[in-house]
């Protein structure tokens, strides 16, 4: 047997459920937590990438004939052997 207070509580929940718009989707607290975790992970990845990119020592090859001669001499392939 149900008491009067439980019956009253159920009627309030039923009216709240009827007023809920089924065409409206809201992410809620769980959606916010997932979004915040993804945002934090992206921030940490960007911070790590920035630290690693500062360690890179990149020197361009000179534009003169020096770069062209070394590339052409190393690019020559040996002749294939015929049996």
C-alpha atoms as a PDB file:
ATOM      1  CA  UNK A   1       0.000   0.000   0.000  1.00  0.00           C
ATOM      2  CA  UNK A   2       1.344   3.433  -0.931  1.00  0.00           C
ATOM      3  CA  UNK A   3       1.409   6.268   1.533  1.00  0.00           C
ATOM      4  CA  UNK A   4       0.071   9.716   0.790  1.00  0.00           C
ATOM      5  CA  UNK A   5       3.541  11.271   0.589  1.00  0.00           C
ATOM      6  CA  UNK A   6       4.841   8.749  -1.942  1.00  0.00           C
ATOM      7  CA  UNK A   7       1.726   9.226  -4.054  1.00  0.00           C
ATOM      8  CA  UNK A   8       2.188  13.000  -3.921  1.00  0.00           C
ATOM      9  CA  UNK A   9       5.870  12.678  -4.877  1.00  0.00           C
ATOM     10  CA  UNK A  10       5.041  10.417  -7.817  1.00  0.00           C
ATOM     11  CA  UNK A  11       2.452  12.829  -9.136  1.00  0.00           C
ATOM     12  CA  UNK A  12       5.066  15.635  -9.086  1.00  0.00           C
ATOM     13  CA  UNK A  13       7.529  13.474 -11.021  1.00  0.00           C
ATOM     14  CA  UNK A  14       4.903  12.541 -13.573  1.00  0.00           C
ATOM     15  CA  UNK A  15       4.091  16.208 -14.229  1.00  0.00           C
ATOM     16  CA  UNK A  16       7.807  16.982 -14.610  1.00  0.00           C
ATOM     17  CA  UNK A  17       8.186  14.107 -17.055  1.00  0.00           C
ATOM     18  CA  UNK A  18       5.228  15.353 -19.085  1.00  0.00           C
ATOM     19  CA  UNK A  19       6.703  18.859 -19.332  1.00  0.00           C
ATOM     20  CA  UNK A  20      10.039  17.490 -20.621  1.00  0.00           C
ATOM     21  CA  UNK A  21      10.492  18.266 -24.315  1.00  0.00           C
ATOM     22  CA  UNK A  22      11.571  15.039 -26.024  1.00  0.00           C
ATOM     23  CA  UNK A  23      12.832  16.927 -29.095  1.00  0.00           C
ATOM     24  CA  UNK A  24      15.300  18.953 -27.019  1.00  0.00           C
ATOM     25  CA  UNK A  25      18.609  17.247 -26.221  1.00  0.00           C
ATOM     26  CA  UNK A  26      20.887  18.577 -23.492  1.00  0.00           C
ATOM     27  CA  UNK A  27      24.346  17.202 -22.684  1.00  0.00           C
ATOM     28  CA  UNK A  28      24.116  17.753 -18.941  1.00  0.00           C
ATOM     29  CA  UNK A  29      26.917  17.461 -16.423  1.00  0.00           C
ATOM     30  CA  UNK A  30      28.464  14.366 -17.984  1.00  0.00           C
ATOM     31  CA  UNK A  31      28.810  16.139 -21.330  1.00  0.00           C
ATOM     32  CA  UNK A  32      30.519  19.081 -19.644  1.00  0.00           C
ATOM     33  CA  UNK A  33      32.946  16.783 -17.810  1.00  0.00           C
ATOM     34  CA  UNK A  34      33.848  14.922 -21.020  1.00  0.00           C
ATOM     35  CA  UNK A  35      34.337  18.214 -22.880  1.00  0.00           C
ATOM     36  CA  UNK A  36      36.525  19.601 -20.076  1.00  0.00           C
ATOM     37  CA  UNK A  37      38.679  16.453 -20.021  1.00  0.00           C
ATOM     38  CA  UNK A  38      39.163  16.595 -23.800  1.00  0.00           C
ATOM     39  CA  UNK A  39      40.050  20.295 -23.567  1.00  0.00           C
ATOM     40  CA  UNK A  40      42.591  19.593 -20.815  1.00  0.00           C
ATOM     41  CA  UNK A  41      44.132  16.766 -22.836  1.00  0.00           C
ATOM     42  CA  UNK A  42      44.498  19.017 -25.901  1.00  0.00           C
ATOM     43  CA  UNK A  43      46.106  21.716 -23.747  1.00  0.00           C
ATOM     44  CA  UNK A  44      48.619  19.229 -22.301  1.00  0.00           C
ATOM     45  CA  UNK A  45      49.413  17.865 -25.776  1.00  0.00           C
ATOM     46  CA  UNK A  46      50.014  21.361 -27.138  1.00  0.00           C
ATOM     47  CA  UNK A  47      52.267  22.173 -24.181  1.00  0.00           C
ATOM     48  CA  UNK A  48      54.282  18.990 -24.733  1.00  0.00           C
ATOM     49  CA  UNK A  49      54.523  19.607 -28.484  1.00  0.00           C
ATOM     50  CA  UNK A  50      55.786  23.141 -27.870  1.00  0.00           C
ATOM     51  CA  UNK A  51      58.482  21.820 -25.530  1.00  0.00           C
ATOM     52  CA  UNK A  52      59.610  19.227 -28.082  1.00  0.00           C
ATOM     53  CA  UNK A  53      59.583  21.708 -30.969  1.00  0.00           C
ATOM     54  CA  UNK A  54      61.926  24.028 -29.029  1.00  0.00           C
ATOM     55  CA  UNK A  55      64.473  21.184 -28.918  1.00  0.00           C
ATOM     56  CA  UNK A  56      64.550  20.831 -32.733  1.00  0.00           C
ATOM     57  CA  UNK A  57      67.706  22.263 -34.309  1.00  0.00           C
ATOM     58  CA  UNK A  58      66.942  22.870 -37.972  1.00  0.00           C
ATOM     59  CA  UNK A  59      69.551  24.319 -40.314  1.00  0.00           C
ATOM     60  CA  UNK A  60      68.756  25.019 -43.946  1.00  0.00           C
ATOM     61  CA  UNK A  61      71.140  23.923 -46.674  1.00  0.00           C
ATOM     62  CA  UNK A  62      72.878  26.754 -48.499  1.00  0.00           C
ATOM     63  CA  UNK A  63      71.397  27.741 -51.857  1.00  0.00           C
ATOM     64  CA  UNK A  64      74.751  27.838 -53.677  1.00  0.00           C
ATOM     65  CA  UNK A  65      76.394  25.186 -55.864  1.00  0.00           C
ATOM     66  CA  UNK A  66      77.715  23.314 -52.836  1.00  0.00           C
ATOM     67  CA  UNK A  67      74.352  21.688 -52.083  1.00  0.00           C
ATOM     68  CA  UNK A  68      73.841  20.740 -55.733  1.00  0.00           C
ATOM     69  CA  UNK A  69      77.162  18.934 -56.133  1.00  0.00           C
ATOM     70  CA  UNK A  70      76.761  16.782 -53.038  1.00  0.00           C
ATOM     71  CA  UNK A  71      73.242  15.825 -54.032  1.00  0.00           C
ATOM     72  CA  UNK A  72      74.228  14.843 -57.584  1.00  0.00           C
ATOM     73  CA  UNK A  73      77.243  12.774 -56.508  1.00  0.00           C
ATOM     74  CA  UNK A  74      75.280  10.829 -53.923  1.00  0.00           C
ATOM     75  CA  UNK A  75      72.331  10.345 -56.286  1.00  0.00           C
ATOM     76  CA  UNK A  76      74.277   8.365 -58.913  1.00  0.00           C
ATOM     77  CA  UNK A  77      73.246   4.748 -58.750  1.00  0.00           C
ATOM     78  CA  UNK A  78      75.609   1.872 -59.475  1.00  0.00           C
ATOM     79  CA  UNK A  79      75.143   0.025 -62.729  1.00  0.00           C
ATOM     80  CA  UNK A  80      73.084  -3.157 -62.458  1.00  0.00           C
ATOM     81  CA  UNK A  81      74.940  -6.443 -62.852  1.00  0.00           C
ATOM     82  CA  UNK A  82      73.893  -8.760 -65.622  1.00  0.00           C
ATOM     83  CA  UNK A  83      74.255 -12.489 -65.207  1.00  0.00           C
END
